[in-house]
Each structure stands twice: as C-alpha cells, then as structure tokens.
Amino acid sequence: MTVLEVALDTARRAGATYADARSVRLTEEALRVKNGAVEHAAGNVSKGIGVRVIAGGSWGFAAGSIVTESQAAALAARAVEIAQASALSKKADVVLAPETPVVAEWHGPCEVDPWKVSLGQKVDLLREACARARSGGPDVRVVMGTMSFVREEKTFASTEGAYITQSLVASAAGVSAIAVGSGEVQIRSYPGTFEGNVRSAGYEWVESLDLPGHARKVGEEAQSLITAQQCPSMTTTLVLGTNQLALQIHESCGHPTELDRVLGTEASYAGTSFLTPDMLGSFRYGSDLVNLTADATLPGGLGTFGYDDEGVPAARTPLVRHGVFVGYLTSRETASRFGMRSNGTMRATGWDRMPLIRMTNISLEPGPESLESLIRGTDDGVFMDGIKSWSIDDRRVNFQFGTEIAWRIRRGELAEVLKNPTYTGITYEFWRSCDGIAGPDEWVLWGVPNCGKGQPTQIARVGHGASPARFRNVRVGVGRW
C-alpha cells in the first residue's frame, strides 16, 4: 500500500464519504542579473502531501511535509476531524459532479533539462543581454536579466479509484531596461512583463527567446520614452499588442468566468463576478468577432496539464462564442450545482493548499486581419503594449490599465512614441467595441506566473494566447503626471 493509499484508507475508516490525496514535489530555481552582476540566485525544493476529505457533508483538509505512512494516516484523520467540525455550521452538503476515475500518467514537454545547464552558462547569457540593453542609450541606468525554472512532480489518488502521476517543467526568461532622465523613469521589457515569458518547456524555451538579440531594442525604447510626448487624454481607437491583451483577457474574462467567484466563495478576497448564471447563453459579452476559450490541452501553455487536482481530464471549453457568454470554469462541486460535469480547472499551487478553480489557458481566438491591416485601418488612434499597471473592481466590470509604451497612429501608420499610456473602460462595452483581430500567424501564447487567489494566497501559473486586436471609442490617457 502506498502512502496515498494509506491516507485514503484511513479517511474512509474515519467516516469520510470521499477523499483524495496528493503528493507534490516542487523544485525551483531563480536567477537575476542586474547591471552585469548576479543579484539573486536561489534554489528551493518543497515536498509533502495534502489530504482532502468530505465527511458529514463538509470539506476537511490537512497537509504535512513528512511523507511517511504514519504521517499520511495522521493527516487523513485530522482532515476528517476538520470536516466533521465544519459540518456543524454547513448550509448544505457538498455534492460532487460525477467523474470517471482513471489510472494514468502524463508528462509535459521538456527537451533540455534546465537543471543540467550550468549556472555559469545561464549567467553568461543574462550578462550579455544586460550589456546589449545598456547600450540602448545614455539614460539607461538599470538593466536586468532573469531566468526561473519550476519542476512539479505530482501524484493524485482518490477513494473513487483514480491514481494519476504527472510531471511538468516551466521555464521563463526576460530582460528589461530602466531609463532615468528629465524627471522621468521609464521601463521596457522583452519579451514581456512578468519574467519575460513563461512556457511549459525546458531550457530550449530560453534559447528560443534570443534575449541578447532583442536586448538593445529594449534599451533603445526605454531611452526613447524619456523624451516622448505624454499620451493624450481622449476617446479614440485603441490597438493592443499581445502582451497587454493577455492581461486584459486575464482580468476581464478569466477571473469573471471562475464559477467559485460567481457563487461568492471567493468574495472576501478575490471578489465576485458580474457574469451571473442568468446571463449564461444569452449575454452579449463582446462583438461577433470575439471568441474566448479555456484550453488546458494547449501545447506549451503554462495552464496546460493532463488532469486537474480532482482527477478531471484537461479540457477545451468555450467561454465566449461570437460575442455571447457561454461557459464557466468549474470544479466538481460547483458544476454539480448546475447539473453539469466539471471542465477540470481545480488546481492547488502546492501540497499544502486546497485546490481552487483556476484559469487554464484562456485565449482570444485569432481573426482574419493582421497588425498591419489593423493599423492601416485606423485613421487616428493609439497602439499600446507592454504591461505596466492594472486595476479592476471586484466584479470585474470597471478597469484601468497602464502599458509600458505606445505609438500614436496617424492616417494608418505608426507615428511618434507616447509615454505613460493608459486606457479605461467597462468590460463588456470594451469587448463589444472590438472590430478587428489579427490572424494565427501573430497569435502569441503568454505565460502568467503570478495569478493570486484564495486565502491563504495561492500564486498560480496560467496562460493566455492572443493576436493583436483593435477596439473603437476607448478612453485613453487617464491619470495625472
């Protein structure tokens, strides 16, 4: 009998009507080079098991870092005690949507093991990228190169008979430049904000980014922002690049379609959602061009896996089809309340956390245009990209974003650089104003490694794909500088 089977057997004998157990081993490495010097180099290994049970109609959970049979049994017994205590104040019994238990094994892609690449090789690459970014201009004062790697090895078992082992590697790298001058502090990043870009892949992903080859442009753009004109305040046509559009999708589509938020179980911290169940299937979320999909099967996505932390297979789920809101991200518990099957979005960030509904890879499907045609079709507007700041209310309706850089669009061409670009809007009015989306050749899959949710907080890894898109009548240039 394995450690997980001991936990399940103990839970069952203690009165649990359902139990699952996860053993997780997380191996992490992070490296940051600042102005050519190694500022941060750290590694961490975390290992433990978590046991989740239903007893008396309520959830109980216990976790520990000592992975032995006696510890597993003790954790299972404690989880049952917690569930039974919670049942004293329950409003209704927990009911799970049916799921066929599977015995399976799944491994994410990894061609080059990051832990077999020497630290010296990694540092040399980041130093070269920093040096080239620094050459971008005399006001470039700070340059940073980063890399990070995560290996997750996990086994899941349930009293229903599921037994699933999974492993994945995530790799990230990026370079940024900060220019200081004329009372301004401006930043540019490559390939994007949030650790550059992150993929479910090995070190081959870092090599494919070619940080040194793009670093000088990063420095040059940071330098150009020092003397750039302020983004004007006006209502105009807005074209968004894929890095910023990924965050727009994350905040205004990903979070409001999480069914636990809709049902109020995340209200005290993460907030709720304006997408109430009466809107499902009929609410006009965006224009006819807007198709948004949750896809946990997307190759290389940071929200890609074989099975979620309830043993549900990874799925591809439409959220918005031709502008109409049609789907939620669900768990077995929330799906059962609507007579549905779970679409497999329950994930925990470690062995010591209960799984929550989390975004997988939430993406805007590509359209028929190109970035060139979107700009050519804009007589007067602004093109923005690069994540800098964000704010959105707890129901995900009113938002304001700031980007690293923008260009004015005049008579169908990119013109002068604009600094401190911002835009604001109402989620559904914004997406309804979308009148152009670039095609699959310009579709970029971004990894977001820092999605916060839950109490205690869990920082999850999720993905978003998008091509550049155009939105009409958007208010830009909000704020004071």
CSV table of C-alpha atoms in Angstrom, one decimal:
chain,number,residue,atom,x,y,z
A,1,MET,CA,0.0,0.0,0.0
A,2,THR,CA,1.4,3.4,-1.0
A,3,VAL,CA,1.4,6.4,1.3
A,4,LEU,CA,-1.5,8.0,-0.5
A,5,GLU,CA,-3.5,4.7,-0.3
A,6,VAL,CA,-2.8,4.7,3.5
A,7,ALA,CA,-4.3,8.2,3.7
A,8,LEU,CA,-7.4,7.3,1.7
A,9,ASP,CA,-7.9,4.1,3.7
A,10,THR,CA,-7.6,6.0,7.0
A,11,ALA,CA,-10.0,8.7,5.8
A,12,ARG,CA,-12.6,6.1,4.7
A,13,ARG,CA,-12.4,4.2,8.0
A,14,ALA,CA,-12.7,7.5,10.0
A,15,GLY,CA,-16.0,8.3,8.3
A,16,ALA,CA,-15.1,10.1,5.1
A,17,THR,CA,-17.6,9.6,2.2
A,18,TYR,CA,-15.0,10.8,-0.3
A,19,ALA,CA,-11.2,11.5,0.0
A,20,ASP,CA,-8.4,12.4,-2.3
A,21,ALA,CA,-4.7,12.8,-1.6
A,22,ARG,CA,-1.9,14.5,-3.5
A,23,SER,CA,1.9,14.1,-3.1
A,24,VAL,CA,3.8,17.0,-4.6
A,25,ARG,CA,7.4,17.7,-5.1
A,26,LEU,CA,8.3,21.2,-6.3
A,27,THR,CA,11.8,22.1,-7.4
A,28,GLU,CA,12.5,25.7,-8.2
A,29,GLU,CA,15.4,27.8,-9.4
A,30,ALA,CA,15.6,31.6,-9.9
A,31,LEU,CA,18.4,33.8,-11.2
A,32,ARG,CA,18.6,37.6,-11.6
A,33,VAL,CA,21.5,39.5,-13.1
A,34,LYS,CA,21.4,43.3,-12.5
A,35,ASN,CA,23.8,45.6,-14.3
A,36,GLY,CA,26.0,42.7,-15.1
A,37,ALA,CA,26.2,41.3,-11.5
A,38,VAL,CA,24.4,38.4,-10.1
A,39,GLU,CA,21.9,39.9,-7.7
A,40,HIS,CA,19.9,36.8,-6.9
A,41,ALA,CA,20.5,33.1,-7.3
A,42,ALA,CA,18.3,30.7,-5.4
A,43,GLY,CA,17.0,27.1,-5.4
A,44,ASN,CA,14.3,25.5,-3.4
A,45,VAL,CA,12.7,22.1,-3.0
A,46,SER,CA,9.4,21.5,-1.4
A,47,LYS,CA,7.8,18.1,-0.8
A,48,GLY,CA,4.7,17.0,1.1
A,49,ILE,CA,1.2,15.5,0.9
A,50,GLY,CA,-2.2,17.0,1.2
A,51,VAL,CA,-5.4,15.1,2.1
A,52,ARG,CA,-8.9,16.4,1.3
A,53,VAL,CA,-12.0,14.7,2.5
A,54,ILE,CA,-15.8,15.0,2.7
A,55,ALA,CA,-17.2,13.9,6.0
A,56,GLY,CA,-20.6,14.9,7.4
A,57,GLY,CA,-21.2,16.7,4.1
A,58,SER,CA,-18.4,19.2,4.5
A,59,TRP,CA,-14.8,19.6,3.4
A,60,GLY,CA,-11.8,18.9,5.5
A,61,PHE,CA,-8.1,19.3,4.6
A,62,ALA,CA,-4.8,18.6,6.2
A,63,ALA,CA,-1.2,18.7,4.9
A,64,GLY,CA,2.3,17.9,6.0
A,65,SER,CA,5.8,17.8,4.8
A,66,ILE,CA,6.8,14.4,6.3
A,67,VAL,CA,5.8,11.8,3.8
A,68,THR,CA,5.5,8.6,5.7
A,69,GLU,CA,2.7,6.1,6.2
A,70,SER,CA,2.1,7.2,9.8
A,71,GLN,CA,2.1,10.9,8.8
A,72,ALA,CA,-0.4,10.2,6.0
A,73,ALA,CA,-2.7,8.4,8.4
A,74,ALA,CA,-2.5,11.2,10.9
A,75,LEU,CA,-3.2,13.8,8.2
A,76,ALA,CA,-6.2,11.9,7.0
A,77,ALA,CA,-7.6,11.6,10.5
A,78,ARG,CA,-7.1,15.3,11.1
A,79,ALA,CA,-8.8,16.2,7.8
A,80,VAL,CA,-11.9,14.1,8.8
A,81,GLU,CA,-12.0,15.8,12.2
A,82,ILE,CA,-11.9,19.2,10.5
A,83,ALA,CA,-14.7,18.2,8.1
A,84,GLN,CA,-16.9,17.0,10.9
A,85,ALA,CA,-16.3,20.2,12.8
A,86,SER,CA,-17.1,22.2,9.7
A,87,ALA,CA,-20.3,20.3,9.2
A,88,LEU,CA,-21.7,21.8,12.4
A,89,SER,CA,-22.2,25.1,10.5
A,90,LYS,CA,-22.8,23.9,7.0
A,91,LYS,CA,-25.6,25.3,4.9
A,92,ALA,CA,-25.8,22.3,2.5
A,93,ASP,CA,-24.0,19.1,1.9
A,94,VAL,CA,-21.1,19.1,-0.6
A,95,VAL,CA,-22.1,17.2,-3.7
A,96,LEU,CA,-19.6,16.3,-6.4
A,97,ALA,CA,-20.4,16.1,-10.1
A,98,PRO,CA,-19.8,12.5,-11.4
A,99,GLU,CA,-16.3,11.8,-12.8
A,100,THR,CA,-14.9,8.5,-14.2
A,101,PRO,CA,-11.8,7.6,-12.2
A,102,VAL,CA,-8.7,6.9,-14.3
A,103,VAL,CA,-5.3,5.4,-13.7
A,104,ALA,CA,-3.0,7.5,-15.9
A,105,GLU,CA,0.4,9.1,-16.4
A,106,TRP,CA,1.2,12.5,-18.0
A,107,HIS,CA,4.4,14.4,-18.6
A,108,GLY,CA,4.8,17.9,-20.1
A,109,PRO,CA,7.3,18.7,-22.8
A,110,CYS,CA,11.0,19.3,-21.8
A,111,GLU,CA,13.7,18.8,-24.4
A,112,VAL,CA,16.6,20.3,-22.4
A,113,ASP,CA,16.6,19.8,-18.6
A,114,PRO,CA,17.3,23.3,-17.1
A,115,TRP,CA,19.0,21.7,-14.1
A,116,LYS,CA,21.6,20.1,-16.5
A,117,VAL,CA,22.5,23.6,-17.9
A,118,SER,CA,25.3,25.1,-15.8
A,119,LEU,CA,24.8,28.2,-13.7
A,120,GLY,CA,27.7,29.8,-15.5
A,121,GLN,CA,26.1,29.3,-18.9
A,122,LYS,CA,22.9,30.9,-17.7
A,123,VAL,CA,24.7,33.9,-16.1
A,124,ASP,CA,26.8,34.5,-19.2
A,125,LEU,CA,23.6,34.7,-21.3
A,126,LEU,CA,22.0,37.2,-18.9
A,127,ARG,CA,25.1,39.3,-18.7
A,128,GLU,CA,25.3,39.5,-22.5
A,129,ALA,CA,21.6,40.5,-22.7
A,130,CYS,CA,22.2,43.2,-20.0
A,131,ALA,CA,25.2,44.6,-21.7
A,132,ARG,CA,23.3,45.0,-25.0
A,133,ALA,CA,20.3,46.5,-23.3
A,134,ARG,CA,22.6,49.0,-21.6
A,135,SER,CA,23.9,50.1,-25.0
A,136,GLY,CA,20.5,51.3,-25.9
A,137,GLY,CA,21.0,54.8,-24.7
A,138,PRO,CA,22.9,57.1,-22.2
A,139,ASP,CA,20.0,57.3,-19.8
A,140,VAL,CA,19.6,53.5,-19.5
A,141,ARG,CA,20.7,53.2,-15.9
A,142,VAL,CA,19.4,49.8,-14.8
A,143,VAL,CA,19.3,46.6,-16.8
A,144,MET,CA,18.1,43.2,-15.5
A,145,GLY,CA,18.0,39.8,-16.9
A,146,THR,CA,16.0,37.0,-15.3
A,147,MET,CA,15.5,33.2,-15.5
A,148,SER,CA,13.4,30.9,-13.5
A,149,PHE,CA,12.5,27.2,-13.6
A,150,VAL,CA,10.0,25.0,-11.9
A,151,ARG,CA,9.6,21.3,-11.9
A,152,GLU,CA,6.4,19.9,-10.5
A,153,GLU,CA,6.0,16.2,-9.8
A,154,LYS,CA,2.6,15.1,-8.5
A,155,THR,CA,0.6,12.0,-7.7
A,156,PHE,CA,-3.1,12.1,-7.1
A,157,ALA,CA,-5.3,9.3,-5.7
A,158,SER,CA,-8.9,9.2,-4.7
A,159,THR,CA,-11.3,6.9,-2.9
A,160,GLU,CA,-13.2,6.6,-6.2
A,161,GLY,CA,-10.2,4.7,-7.7
A,162,ALA,CA,-8.2,7.4,-9.5
A,163,TYR,CA,-4.4,7.2,-9.5
A,164,ILE,CA,-2.6,9.7,-11.6
A,165,THR,CA,1.0,10.7,-11.8
A,166,GLN,CA,2.1,13.9,-13.6
A,167,SER,CA,5.2,16.0,-14.1
A,168,LEU,CA,5.9,19.3,-15.9
A,169,VAL,CA,8.7,21.8,-16.3
A,170,ALA,CA,8.2,25.5,-16.7
A,171,SER,CA,10.9,27.9,-17.9
A,172,ALA,CA,11.0,31.7,-18.0
A,173,ALA,CA,13.5,34.3,-19.2
A,174,GLY,CA,13.4,38.0,-19.9
A,175,VAL,CA,15.4,41.2,-20.0
A,176,SER,CA,14.3,44.7,-19.0
A,177,ALA,CA,15.9,48.2,-19.1
A,178,ILE,CA,15.1,51.2,-17.0
A,179,ALA,CA,16.0,54.7,-18.3
A,180,VAL,CA,16.2,57.7,-15.9
A,181,GLY,CA,16.3,61.3,-17.1
A,182,SER,CA,14.5,64.6,-17.4
A,183,GLY,CA,12.4,63.8,-14.3
A,184,GLU,CA,11.2,60.5,-15.9
A,185,VAL,CA,11.7,56.8,-15.0
A,186,GLN,CA,10.7,54.6,-17.9
A,187,ILE,CA,10.9,50.8,-18.4
A,188,ARG,CA,10.8,48.4,-21.3
A,189,SER,CA,10.8,44.7,-21.2
A,190,TYR,CA,11.4,41.8,-23.6
A,191,PRO,CA,9.6,39.6,-24.5
A,192,GLY,CA,7.1,41.0,-22.0
A,193,THR,CA,6.4,41.8,-18.4
A,194,PHE,CA,6.2,39.1,-15.7
A,195,GLU,CA,9.5,37.3,-16.0
A,196,GLY,CA,9.7,37.9,-19.8
A,197,ASN,CA,7.6,35.0,-21.0
A,198,VAL,CA,7.0,31.6,-19.4
A,199,ARG,CA,6.3,28.3,-21.1
A,200,SER,CA,5.7,24.7,-20.1
A,201,ALA,CA,9.1,23.6,-21.6
A,202,GLY,CA,12.7,23.1,-20.8
A,203,TYR,CA,15.8,25.3,-21.4
A,204,GLU,CA,15.1,25.1,-25.1
A,205,TRP,CA,12.5,27.8,-24.5
A,206,VAL,CA,15.1,30.2,-23.0
A,207,GLU,CA,17.3,29.7,-26.0
A,208,SER,CA,14.5,30.3,-28.4
A,209,LEU,CA,13.8,33.7,-26.9
A,210,ASP,CA,17.3,35.0,-28.0
A,211,LEU,CA,17.5,37.6,-25.2
A,212,PRO,CA,20.8,39.2,-26.4
A,213,GLY,CA,19.4,39.6,-29.9
A,214,HIS,CA,16.5,41.7,-28.7
A,215,ALA,CA,18.1,43.4,-25.7
A,216,ARG,CA,19.4,46.5,-27.5
A,217,LYS,CA,16.0,47.4,-28.8
A,218,VAL,CA,14.7,47.2,-25.2
A,219,GLY,CA,17.2,49.8,-24.1
A,220,GLU,CA,16.5,52.0,-27.1
A,221,GLU,CA,12.8,52.0,-26.4
A,222,ALA,CA,13.4,52.8,-22.8
A,223,GLN,CA,15.6,55.7,-23.8
A,224,SER,CA,13.0,57.0,-26.3
A,225,LEU,CA,10.4,57.1,-23.6
A,226,ILE,CA,12.4,59.7,-21.7
A,227,THR,CA,11.7,62.4,-24.3
A,228,ALA,CA,8.5,61.0,-25.6
A,229,GLN,CA,5.2,63.0,-25.6
A,230,GLN,CA,2.6,62.3,-22.9
A,231,CYS,CA,-0.2,60.0,-24.1
A,232,PRO,CA,-3.0,62.4,-24.8
A,233,SER,CA,-6.4,62.2,-23.0
A,234,MET,CA,-9.1,61.4,-25.5
A,235,THR,CA,-11.6,58.9,-26.7
A,236,THR,CA,-10.1,57.1,-29.7
A,237,THR,CA,-9.3,53.8,-31.5
A,238,LEU,CA,-7.1,51.5,-29.5
A,239,VAL,CA,-4.9,48.7,-30.9
A,240,LEU,CA,-3.5,46.4,-28.3
A,241,GLY,CA,-0.4,44.2,-28.7
A,242,THR,CA,-0.5,40.7,-27.4
A,243,ASN,CA,1.4,41.2,-24.1
A,244,GLN,CA,-1.1,43.7,-22.8
A,245,LEU,CA,-4.1,41.9,-24.4
A,246,ALA,CA,-3.1,38.8,-22.4
A,247,LEU,CA,-3.6,40.7,-19.2
A,248,GLN,CA,-6.8,42.2,-20.5
A,249,ILE,CA,-8.1,38.7,-21.1
A,250,HIS,CA,-6.9,37.5,-17.7
A,251,GLU,CA,-8.6,40.2,-15.7
A,252,SER,CA,-11.8,40.8,-17.7
A,253,CYS,CA,-12.6,37.3,-18.9
A,254,GLY,CA,-10.6,34.8,-17.0
A,255,HIS,CA,-11.5,35.8,-13.5
A,256,PRO,CA,-15.2,36.7,-14.0
A,257,THR,CA,-15.8,33.2,-15.6
A,258,GLU,CA,-14.5,31.4,-12.4
A,259,LEU,CA,-17.6,29.8,-11.0
A,260,ASP,CA,-16.5,29.9,-7.4
A,261,ARG,CA,-16.3,33.7,-7.7
A,262,VAL,CA,-19.8,33.8,-9.2
A,263,LEU,CA,-21.1,31.7,-6.3
A,264,GLY,CA,-19.5,34.0,-3.8
A,265,THR,CA,-17.0,31.6,-2.2
A,266,GLU,CA,-14.1,33.9,-3.1
A,267,ALA,CA,-15.9,37.2,-2.3
A,268,SER,CA,-13.9,38.1,0.7
A,269,TYR,CA,-10.5,38.2,-1.1
A,270,ALA,CA,-10.6,37.7,-4.8
A,271,GLY,CA,-14.1,39.2,-5.4
A,272,THR,CA,-17.1,38.1,-7.2
A,273,SER,CA,-18.2,38.4,-10.9
A,274,PHE,CA,-20.7,40.3,-13.0
A,275,LEU,CA,-21.3,37.2,-15.1
A,276,THR,CA,-24.2,35.7,-13.1
A,277,PRO,CA,-25.8,32.4,-14.1
A,278,ASP,CA,-28.9,34.1,-15.7
A,279,MET,CA,-26.6,35.5,-18.3
A,280,LEU,CA,-25.2,32.2,-19.5
A,281,GLY,CA,-26.0,31.5,-23.1
A,282,SER,CA,-27.5,34.9,-23.8
A,283,PHE,CA,-25.4,37.8,-22.5
A,284,ARG,CA,-23.7,39.9,-25.2
A,285,TYR,CA,-20.1,40.0,-23.8
A,286,GLY,CA,-18.3,41.1,-27.0
A,287,SER,CA,-18.7,41.7,-30.7
A,288,ASP,CA,-19.3,38.9,-33.1
A,289,LEU,CA,-15.5,38.6,-33.6
A,290,VAL,CA,-14.8,37.8,-30.0
A,291,ASN,CA,-14.3,34.1,-29.2
A,292,LEU,CA,-12.6,33.2,-25.9
A,293,THR,CA,-11.6,29.7,-25.0
A,294,ALA,CA,-10.2,27.9,-21.9
A,295,ASP,CA,-7.9,25.2,-23.2
A,296,ALA,CA,-5.8,23.1,-20.7
A,297,THR,CA,-4.6,20.9,-23.6
A,298,LEU,CA,-2.7,23.7,-25.4
A,299,PRO,CA,0.9,22.5,-26.1
A,300,GLY,CA,3.4,24.5,-24.1
A,301,GLY,CA,0.8,26.5,-22.2
A,302,LEU,CA,1.5,27.5,-18.6
A,303,GLY,CA,-2.1,26.4,-17.8
A,304,THR,CA,-1.6,23.0,-19.5
A,305,PHE,CA,-1.8,19.7,-17.7
A,306,GLY,CA,-3.1,16.2,-18.1
A,307,TYR,CA,-5.5,16.1,-15.2
A,308,ASP,CA,-6.6,18.7,-12.7
A,309,ASP,CA,-6.3,18.2,-8.9
A,310,GLU,CA,-9.7,16.4,-8.8
A,311,GLY,CA,-8.6,13.9,-11.4
A,312,VAL,CA,-10.7,15.5,-14.2
A,313,PRO,CA,-9.0,15.3,-17.7
A,314,ALA,CA,-7.8,18.6,-19.2
A,315,ALA,CA,-10.4,20.1,-21.4
A,316,ARG,CA,-11.0,22.8,-24.1
A,317,THR,CA,-14.1,24.9,-23.1
A,318,PRO,CA,-15.7,27.8,-24.9
A,319,LEU,CA,-16.3,30.8,-22.7
A,320,VAL,CA,-17.5,33.3,-25.3
A,321,ARG,CA,-18.7,32.3,-28.7
A,322,HIS,CA,-19.3,35.0,-31.4
A,323,GLY,CA,-19.5,37.5,-28.6
A,324,VAL,CA,-22.0,35.6,-26.4
A,325,PHE,CA,-21.1,34.4,-22.9
A,326,VAL,CA,-21.5,30.6,-23.0
A,327,GLY,CA,-19.2,29.0,-20.3
A,328,TYR,CA,-17.7,29.0,-16.9
A,329,LEU,CA,-14.6,27.5,-15.4
A,330,THR,CA,-15.8,24.8,-13.0
A,331,SER,CA,-15.0,22.3,-10.3
A,332,ARG,CA,-16.8,19.1,-9.5
A,333,GLU,CA,-18.6,20.8,-6.6
A,334,THR,CA,-19.7,24.0,-8.5
A,335,ALA,CA,-20.6,22.0,-11.6
A,336,SER,CA,-22.9,19.8,-9.7
A,337,ARG,CA,-25.0,22.8,-8.6
A,338,PHE,CA,-25.9,23.4,-12.3
A,339,GLY,CA,-26.2,19.7,-13.3
A,340,MET,CA,-23.0,19.8,-15.3
A,341,ARG,CA,-19.7,17.9,-15.5
A,342,SER,CA,-16.6,19.6,-14.3
A,343,ASN,CA,-14.4,21.0,-17.1
A,344,GLY,CA,-11.3,20.4,-15.0
A,345,THR,CA,-9.9,23.7,-13.6
A,346,MET,CA,-9.3,22.8,-10.0
A,347,ARG,CA,-5.6,23.3,-9.1
A,348,ALA,CA,-3.5,23.8,-6.0
A,349,THR,CA,-0.2,25.6,-6.0
A,350,GLY,CA,1.4,23.1,-3.7
A,351,TRP,CA,0.9,20.1,-1.4
A,352,ASP,CA,-0.1,22.4,1.5
A,353,ARG,CA,-3.1,24.1,-0.3
A,354,MET,CA,-6.6,23.0,-1.2
A,355,PRO,CA,-7.3,23.2,-4.9
A,356,LEU,CA,-9.3,26.2,-6.2
A,357,ILE,CA,-10.9,26.9,-9.6
A,358,ARG,CA,-8.0,28.5,-11.6
A,359,MET,CA,-7.7,29.7,-15.1
A,360,THR,CA,-6.0,27.3,-17.5
A,361,ASN,CA,-5.0,28.9,-20.9
A,362,ILE,CA,-7.7,31.5,-21.5
A,363,SER,CA,-7.2,32.8,-25.1
A,364,LEU,CA,-8.7,35.1,-27.7
A,365,GLU,CA,-9.1,33.1,-30.9
A,366,PRO,CA,-7.4,34.7,-33.9
A,367,GLY,CA,-9.3,36.6,-36.5
A,368,PRO,CA,-8.7,37.3,-40.2
A,369,GLU,CA,-6.6,40.5,-40.1
A,370,SER,CA,-3.0,41.4,-39.3
A,371,LEU,CA,-1.4,44.0,-37.1
A,372,GLU,CA,-0.5,45.9,-40.2
A,373,SER,CA,-4.1,45.9,-41.5
A,374,LEU,CA,-5.5,46.9,-38.1
A,375,ILE,CA,-3.2,49.9,-38.0
A,376,ARG,CA,-3.8,50.7,-41.7
A,377,GLY,CA,-7.5,50.8,-41.0
A,378,THR,CA,-7.1,53.3,-38.2
A,379,ASP,CA,-7.1,56.9,-39.2
A,380,ASP,CA,-6.4,58.2,-35.7
A,381,GLY,CA,-5.7,56.2,-32.6
A,382,VAL,CA,-3.1,54.6,-30.3
A,383,PHE,CA,-1.2,51.3,-30.3
A,384,MET,CA,-0.2,50.2,-26.8
A,385,ASP,CA,1.8,47.2,-25.5
A,386,GLY,CA,3.8,46.0,-22.5
A,387,ILE,CA,2.1,45.6,-19.1
A,388,LYS,CA,2.8,48.3,-16.6
A,389,SER,CA,-0.2,48.7,-14.2
A,390,TRP,CA,-3.7,47.4,-13.8
A,391,SER,CA,-6.8,48.0,-11.7
A,392,ILE,CA,-10.2,46.4,-11.9
A,393,ASP,CA,-13.1,46.3,-9.5
A,394,ASP,CA,-14.1,43.2,-7.5
A,395,ARG,CA,-16.9,42.3,-10.0
A,396,ARG,CA,-14.5,42.7,-13.0
A,397,VAL,CA,-16.5,45.5,-14.7
A,398,ASN,CA,-14.6,48.8,-14.5
A,399,PHE,CA,-10.9,48.6,-15.4
A,400,GLN,CA,-7.9,50.8,-16.0
A,401,PHE,CA,-4.6,49.6,-17.4
A,402,GLY,CA,-1.3,51.3,-18.0
A,403,THR,CA,1.2,50.0,-20.6
A,404,GLU,CA,5.0,50.4,-20.9
A,405,ILE,CA,4.9,52.1,-24.3
A,406,ALA,CA,2.5,53.4,-27.0
A,407,TRP,CA,2.7,54.8,-30.5
A,408,ARG,CA,0.2,57.3,-32.0
A,409,ILE,CA,-1.5,56.1,-35.1
A,410,ARG,CA,-2.0,58.8,-37.8
A,411,ARG,CA,-3.6,58.1,-41.1
A,412,GLY,CA,-3.0,54.4,-41.0
A,413,GLU,CA,0.7,54.5,-39.9
A,414,LEU,CA,2.6,54.3,-36.6
A,415,ALA,CA,3.8,57.8,-35.7
A,416,GLU,CA,5.5,59.2,-32.5
A,417,VAL,CA,6.2,57.3,-29.3
A,418,LEU,CA,3.9,58.1,-26.3
A,419,LYS,CA,4.9,57.7,-22.7
A,420,ASN,CA,2.7,56.8,-19.7
A,421,PRO,CA,-0.1,55.3,-21.8
A,422,THR,CA,-3.3,54.3,-20.0
A,423,TYR,CA,-6.8,53.3,-21.0
A,424,THR,CA,-10.0,52.6,-19.1
A,425,GLY,CA,-13.4,51.0,-19.8
A,426,ILE,CA,-16.3,48.8,-18.9
A,427,THR,CA,-15.5,45.1,-19.6
A,428,TYR,CA,-18.5,44.3,-21.9
A,429,GLU,CA,-18.5,47.7,-23.6
A,430,PHE,CA,-14.8,47.3,-24.4
A,431,TRP,CA,-15.1,43.8,-25.8
A,432,ARG,CA,-18.3,44.8,-27.8
A,433,SER,CA,-16.2,47.5,-29.4
A,434,CYS,CA,-13.7,45.0,-30.9
A,435,ASP,CA,-13.8,45.3,-34.6
A,436,GLY,CA,-10.6,43.6,-35.7
A,437,ILE,CA,-8.4,40.7,-34.6
A,438,ALA,CA,-5.1,39.7,-36.3
A,439,GLY,CA,-4.7,36.2,-37.5
A,440,PRO,CA,-3.0,33.0,-36.3
A,441,ASP,CA,0.5,34.0,-37.6
A,442,GLU,CA,0.6,36.8,-35.0
A,443,TRP,CA,-1.0,34.7,-32.2
A,444,VAL,CA,1.3,34.6,-29.1
A,445,LEU,CA,0.9,32.4,-26.1
A,446,TRP,CA,1.9,34.2,-22.9
A,447,GLY,CA,2.5,32.6,-19.5
A,448,VAL,CA,1.4,34.5,-16.4
A,449,PRO,CA,3.2,33.1,-13.4
A,450,ASN,CA,1.7,35.3,-10.7
A,451,CYS,CA,-2.1,34.9,-10.6
A,452,GLY,CA,-3.1,35.4,-6.9
A,453,LYS,CA,-6.3,33.9,-5.4
A,454,GLY,CA,-7.5,32.2,-2.3
A,455,GLN,CA,-6.9,32.5,1.5
A,456,PRO,CA,-4.2,31.7,2.2
A,457,THR,CA,-3.0,33.1,-1.0
A,458,GLN,CA,-2.0,30.8,-3.9
A,459,ILE,CA,0.1,32.2,-6.7
A,460,ALA,CA,-0.8,30.1,-9.8
A,461,ARG,CA,0.7,29.7,-13.2
A,462,VAL,CA,-1.8,30.3,-16.1
A,463,GLY,CA,-1.6,31.1,-19.8
A,464,HIS,CA,-3.2,33.4,-22.3
A,465,GLY,CA,-3.0,33.5,-26.1
A,466,ALA,CA,-3.9,36.4,-28.3
A,467,SER,CA,-3.3,38.2,-31.6
A,468,PRO,CA,-3.2,42.0,-31.7
A,469,ALA,CA,-6.8,43.4,-31.7
A,470,ARG,CA,-8.5,46.7,-32.3
A,471,PHE,CA,-11.1,48.5,-30.2
A,472,ARG,CA,-13.1,51.6,-31.1
A,473,ASN,CA,-14.1,54.5,-28.9
A,474,VAL,CA,-11.9,53.8,-25.9
A,475,ARG,CA,-10.9,56.4,-23.4
A,476,VAL,CA,-7.1,56.7,-23.2
A,477,GLY,CA,-4.7,59.0,-21.4
A,478,VAL,CA,-6.4,58.8,-18.0
A,479,GLY,CA,-4.5,59.8,-14.9
A,480,ARG,CA,-2.1,62.6,-13.9
A,481,TRP,CA,1.6,63.0,-14.5
